[in-house]
XYZ file of C-alpha atoms in Angstrom:
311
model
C -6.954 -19.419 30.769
C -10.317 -21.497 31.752
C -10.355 -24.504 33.883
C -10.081 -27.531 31.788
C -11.261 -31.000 32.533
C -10.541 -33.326 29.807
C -6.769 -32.823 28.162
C -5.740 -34.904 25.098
C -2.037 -35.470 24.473
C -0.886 -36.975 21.014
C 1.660 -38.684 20.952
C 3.897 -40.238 17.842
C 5.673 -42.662 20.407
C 8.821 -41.875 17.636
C 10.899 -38.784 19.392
C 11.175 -37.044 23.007
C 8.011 -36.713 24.258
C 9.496 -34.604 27.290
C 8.733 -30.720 26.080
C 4.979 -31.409 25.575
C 3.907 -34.156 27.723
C 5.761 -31.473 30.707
C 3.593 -28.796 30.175
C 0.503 -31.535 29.411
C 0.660 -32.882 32.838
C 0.784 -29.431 34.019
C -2.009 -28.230 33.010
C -3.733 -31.570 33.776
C -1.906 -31.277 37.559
C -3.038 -27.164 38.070
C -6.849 -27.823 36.534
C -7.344 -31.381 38.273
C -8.033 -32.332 34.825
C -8.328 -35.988 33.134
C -5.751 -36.687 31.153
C -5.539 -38.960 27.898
C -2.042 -39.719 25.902
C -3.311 -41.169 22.132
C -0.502 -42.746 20.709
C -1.044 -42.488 16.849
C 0.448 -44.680 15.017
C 0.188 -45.925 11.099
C -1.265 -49.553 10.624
C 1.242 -52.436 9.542
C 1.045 -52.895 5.835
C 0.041 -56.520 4.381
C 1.999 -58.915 5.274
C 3.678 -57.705 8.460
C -0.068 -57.677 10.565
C 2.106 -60.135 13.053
C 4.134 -57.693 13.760
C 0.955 -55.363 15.068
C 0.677 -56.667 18.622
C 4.955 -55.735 19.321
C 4.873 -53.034 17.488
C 1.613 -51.740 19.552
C 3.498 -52.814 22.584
C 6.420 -51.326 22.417
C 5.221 -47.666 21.411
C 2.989 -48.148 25.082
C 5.994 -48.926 26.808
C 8.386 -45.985 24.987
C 5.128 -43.867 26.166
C 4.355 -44.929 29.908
C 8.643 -44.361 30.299
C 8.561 -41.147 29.369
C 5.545 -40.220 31.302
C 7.246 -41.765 34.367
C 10.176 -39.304 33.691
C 8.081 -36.406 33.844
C 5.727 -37.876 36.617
C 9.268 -37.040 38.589
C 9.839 -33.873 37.303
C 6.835 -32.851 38.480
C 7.092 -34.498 41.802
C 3.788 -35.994 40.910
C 2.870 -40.024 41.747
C 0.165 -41.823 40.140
C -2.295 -41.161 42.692
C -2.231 -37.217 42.364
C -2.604 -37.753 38.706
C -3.934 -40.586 36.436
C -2.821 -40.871 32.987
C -4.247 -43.191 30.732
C -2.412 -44.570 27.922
C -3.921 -45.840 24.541
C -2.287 -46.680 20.708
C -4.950 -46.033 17.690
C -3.384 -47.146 14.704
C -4.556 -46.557 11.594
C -5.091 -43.770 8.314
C -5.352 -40.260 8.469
C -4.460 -39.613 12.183
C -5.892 -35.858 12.788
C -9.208 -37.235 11.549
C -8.930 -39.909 14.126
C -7.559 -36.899 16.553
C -10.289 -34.483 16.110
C -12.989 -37.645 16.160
C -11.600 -38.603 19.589
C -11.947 -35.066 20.722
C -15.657 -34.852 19.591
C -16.545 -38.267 20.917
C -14.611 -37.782 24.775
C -15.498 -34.001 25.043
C -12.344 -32.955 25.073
C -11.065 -29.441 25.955
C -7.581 -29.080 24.926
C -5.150 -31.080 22.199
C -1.288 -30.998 23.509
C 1.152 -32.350 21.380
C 4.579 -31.702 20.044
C 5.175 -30.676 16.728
C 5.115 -33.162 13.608
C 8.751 -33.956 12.497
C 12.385 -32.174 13.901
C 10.932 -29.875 16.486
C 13.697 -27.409 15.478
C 12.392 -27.373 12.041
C 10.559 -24.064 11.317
C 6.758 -24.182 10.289
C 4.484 -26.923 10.856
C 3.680 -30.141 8.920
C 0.535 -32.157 7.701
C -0.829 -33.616 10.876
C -0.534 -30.521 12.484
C -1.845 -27.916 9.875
C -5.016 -30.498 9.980
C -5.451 -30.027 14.006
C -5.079 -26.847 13.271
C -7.922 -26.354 10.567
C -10.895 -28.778 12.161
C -9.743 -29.583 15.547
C -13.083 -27.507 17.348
C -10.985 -27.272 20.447
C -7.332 -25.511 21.446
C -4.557 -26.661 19.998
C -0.840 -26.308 21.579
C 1.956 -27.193 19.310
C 4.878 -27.496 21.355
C 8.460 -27.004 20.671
C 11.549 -27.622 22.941
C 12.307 -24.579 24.909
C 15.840 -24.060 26.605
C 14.772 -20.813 28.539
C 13.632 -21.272 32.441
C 9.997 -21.267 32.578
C 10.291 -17.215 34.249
C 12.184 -16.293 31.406
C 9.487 -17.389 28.553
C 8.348 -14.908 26.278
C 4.347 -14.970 24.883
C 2.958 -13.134 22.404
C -0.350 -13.371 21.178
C -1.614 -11.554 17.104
C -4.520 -9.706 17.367
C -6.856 -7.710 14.714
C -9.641 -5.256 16.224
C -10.918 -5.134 12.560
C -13.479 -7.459 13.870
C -16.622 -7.498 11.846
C -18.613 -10.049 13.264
C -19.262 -10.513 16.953
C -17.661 -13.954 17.102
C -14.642 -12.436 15.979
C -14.607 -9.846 18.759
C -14.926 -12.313 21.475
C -12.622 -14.785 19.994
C -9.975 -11.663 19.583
C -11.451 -10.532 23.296
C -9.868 -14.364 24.143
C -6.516 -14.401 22.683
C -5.900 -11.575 24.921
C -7.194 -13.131 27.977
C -6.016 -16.530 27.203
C -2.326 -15.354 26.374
C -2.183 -13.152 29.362
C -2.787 -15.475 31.882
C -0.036 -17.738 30.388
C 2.139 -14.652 30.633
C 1.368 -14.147 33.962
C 2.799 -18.287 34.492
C 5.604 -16.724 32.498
C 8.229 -13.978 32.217
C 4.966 -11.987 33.177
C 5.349 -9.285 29.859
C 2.896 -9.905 26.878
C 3.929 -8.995 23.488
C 0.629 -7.585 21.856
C 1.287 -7.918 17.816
C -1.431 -5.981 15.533
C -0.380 -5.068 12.188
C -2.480 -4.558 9.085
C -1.387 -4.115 5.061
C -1.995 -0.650 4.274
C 0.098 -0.332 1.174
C -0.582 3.193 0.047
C 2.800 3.745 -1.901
C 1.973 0.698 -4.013
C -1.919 1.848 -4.499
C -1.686 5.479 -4.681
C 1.482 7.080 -4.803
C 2.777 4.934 -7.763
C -0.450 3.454 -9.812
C -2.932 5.960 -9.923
C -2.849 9.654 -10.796
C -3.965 11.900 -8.582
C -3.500 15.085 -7.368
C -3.293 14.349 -3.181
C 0.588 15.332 -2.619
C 2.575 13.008 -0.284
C 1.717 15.143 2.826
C -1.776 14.532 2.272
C -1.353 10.919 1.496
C 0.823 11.029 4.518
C -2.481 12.279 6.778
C -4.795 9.959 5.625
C -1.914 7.457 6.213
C -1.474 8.579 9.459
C -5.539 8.894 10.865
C -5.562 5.106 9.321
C -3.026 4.067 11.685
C -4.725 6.247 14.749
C -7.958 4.597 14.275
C -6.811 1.138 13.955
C -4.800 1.279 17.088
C -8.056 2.928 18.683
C -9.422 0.019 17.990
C -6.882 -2.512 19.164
C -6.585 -0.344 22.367
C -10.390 -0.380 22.715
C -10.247 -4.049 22.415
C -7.504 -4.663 25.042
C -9.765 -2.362 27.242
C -12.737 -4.889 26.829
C -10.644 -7.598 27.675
C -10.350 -6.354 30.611
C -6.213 -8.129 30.925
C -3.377 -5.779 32.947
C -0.222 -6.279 33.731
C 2.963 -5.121 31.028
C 2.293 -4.943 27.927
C 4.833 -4.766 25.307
C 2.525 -3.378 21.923
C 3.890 -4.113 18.409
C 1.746 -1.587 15.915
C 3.106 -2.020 12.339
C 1.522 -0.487 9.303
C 2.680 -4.219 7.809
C 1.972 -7.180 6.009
C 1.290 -10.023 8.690
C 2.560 -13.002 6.739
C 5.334 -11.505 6.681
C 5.772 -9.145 9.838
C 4.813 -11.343 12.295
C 7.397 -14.293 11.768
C 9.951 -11.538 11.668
C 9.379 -10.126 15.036
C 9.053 -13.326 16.376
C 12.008 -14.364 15.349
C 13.846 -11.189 16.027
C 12.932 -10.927 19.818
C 12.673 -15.007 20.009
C 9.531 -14.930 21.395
C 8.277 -18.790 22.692
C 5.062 -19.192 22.364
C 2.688 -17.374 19.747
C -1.622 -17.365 20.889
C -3.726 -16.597 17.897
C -6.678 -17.217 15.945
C -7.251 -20.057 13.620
C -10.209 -19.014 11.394
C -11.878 -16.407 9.676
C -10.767 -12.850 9.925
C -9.708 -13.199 13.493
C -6.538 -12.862 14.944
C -5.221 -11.526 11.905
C -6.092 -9.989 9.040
C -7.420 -12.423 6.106
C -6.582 -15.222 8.464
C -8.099 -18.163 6.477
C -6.059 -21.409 6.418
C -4.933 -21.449 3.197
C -4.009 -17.561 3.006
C -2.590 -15.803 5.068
C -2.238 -18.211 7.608
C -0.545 -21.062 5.988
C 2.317 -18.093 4.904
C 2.705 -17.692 8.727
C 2.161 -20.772 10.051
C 5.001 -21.933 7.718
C 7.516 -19.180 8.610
C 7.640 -19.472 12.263
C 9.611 -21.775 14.782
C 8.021 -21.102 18.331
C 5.204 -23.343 19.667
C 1.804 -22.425 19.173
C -1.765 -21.991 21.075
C -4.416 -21.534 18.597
C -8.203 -20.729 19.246
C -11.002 -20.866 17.049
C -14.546 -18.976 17.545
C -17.321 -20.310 19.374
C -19.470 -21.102 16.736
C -17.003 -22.687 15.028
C -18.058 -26.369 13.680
C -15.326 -29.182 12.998
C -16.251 -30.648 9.129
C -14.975 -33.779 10.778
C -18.028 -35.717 12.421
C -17.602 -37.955 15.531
């Protein structure tokens, strides 16, 4: 993955912190990154605004415990890494989030996933990051598997029309290799597209192609679409083992099932446009993914990608 040098951890100061501020420090240890923890927090309604200054208080303290905790997990004291600690309270939090990343130039957003981490899909906050955050977003989830034994997989589609699609595919695989590499060391590569020719052709139209010939076609579809995803692994350049998934599927509904099948950990895609997945615009196909799967979550956007939120 690239060097980072300005990490963002959000916090809700309301659960164990532990899975994601772990792999936040980390990162922020391996890159010699600056590290930020935003507590977000609601504001106190009328009436309680006396309250404000505990309340404030105590979500620091919960915060600065916690980070101590995994300070000495890491064997890491305060010298070797800073970590400054700051509560924002207030409305609409991922606005706030995304405004803070704009502002402070930061490279990264870790955070654990809104509500029961064990719940499957992800919730408001979240799907906002996920939208208009400009940078990489990591959604983490608890996971009980030693850090050797963590599966990655990363959704790819080499139906890339546009050259910022190509390089932002071109990154998935590069990005989600290298955290393979930190990993179990295998990639799962998952590229599937919807080519539903029994629906389209065999049933609602008549013509005269028999089922071998719809078969061929069928088949040269599937031949030149993985020529492309193995022409785009090529110009990524990435090694090691590589574990393809090439399924003649729907994604919204393919991908969740293999990931939940072979309990993959961590998914890497795309978070915009037609990359990363076929019709992958939040909304579409994306939201029916996002809200079907229970791993923790990288996701990229394209370089020229512009937040609608405004520092």
């Amino acid at each position: 993955m690239k060097n980072f040098h300005n990490i963002l951890y959000v916090s809700h100061a309301t659960g164990d912190e532990t899975a994601g501020l772990l792999q936040a420090l980390a990162i922020a240890r391996n890159n010699s990154a600056a590290i930020k923890v935003l507590v977000v927090c609601p504001e106190m309604p009328e009436g309680f605004e006396e309250f404000n200054q505990a309340c404030t208080g105590a979500l620091e303290t919960r915060v600065r415990e916690c980070v101590a905790v995994v300070r000495e997990q890491l064997n890491l004291t305060e010298d070797q890494l800073n970590v400054d600690v700051e509560v924002d309270c207030g409305s609409r939090p991922a606005e706030r989030v995304i405004k803070r990343v704009l502002s402070e130039s930061c490279d990264l957003v870790i955070k654990n996933v809104e509500g029961h981490t064990h719940d499957i899909g992800f919730k408001a906050m979240d799907m906002e990051l996920l939208r208009k955050c400009p940078c990489p977003v990591w959604l983490c989830r608890p996971i009980s598997r030693s850090h050797s034994e963590i599966d990655v997989a990363v959704a790819v589609d080499p139906e890339c029309a546009e050259e910022s699609a190509r390089d932002l595919a071109v990154q998935l695989l590069c990005w989600a290799r290298e955290l393979a590499d930190t990993c179990s060391g295998e990639l799962h590569v998952i590229s599937c597209w919807d080519y539903d020719v029994d629906t389209y052709l065999r049933h609602n139209f008549p013509i005269s192609a028999s089922d071998e010939e719809l078969d061929r076609a069928t088949e040269a579809a599937s031949a030149k679409h993985r020529a492309k995803l193995d022409s785009l692994i090529q110009a990524s350049g990435i090694g090691g083992k590589l574990d393809i998934h090439h399924e003649i599927a729907s994604p919204d509904r393919f991908i969740p099932m293999l990931i939940d099948e072979k309990k993959y950990n961590i998914l890497v895609m795309g978070t915009v446009g037609r990359t990363g997945i076929p019709g992958f615009i939040m909304g579409n196909t994306a939201e029916n993914i996002l809200q079907k799967v229970s791993c923790s979550l990288l996701a990229l956007k394209p370089g020229d990608f512009i937040s609608p939120i405004k520092s």
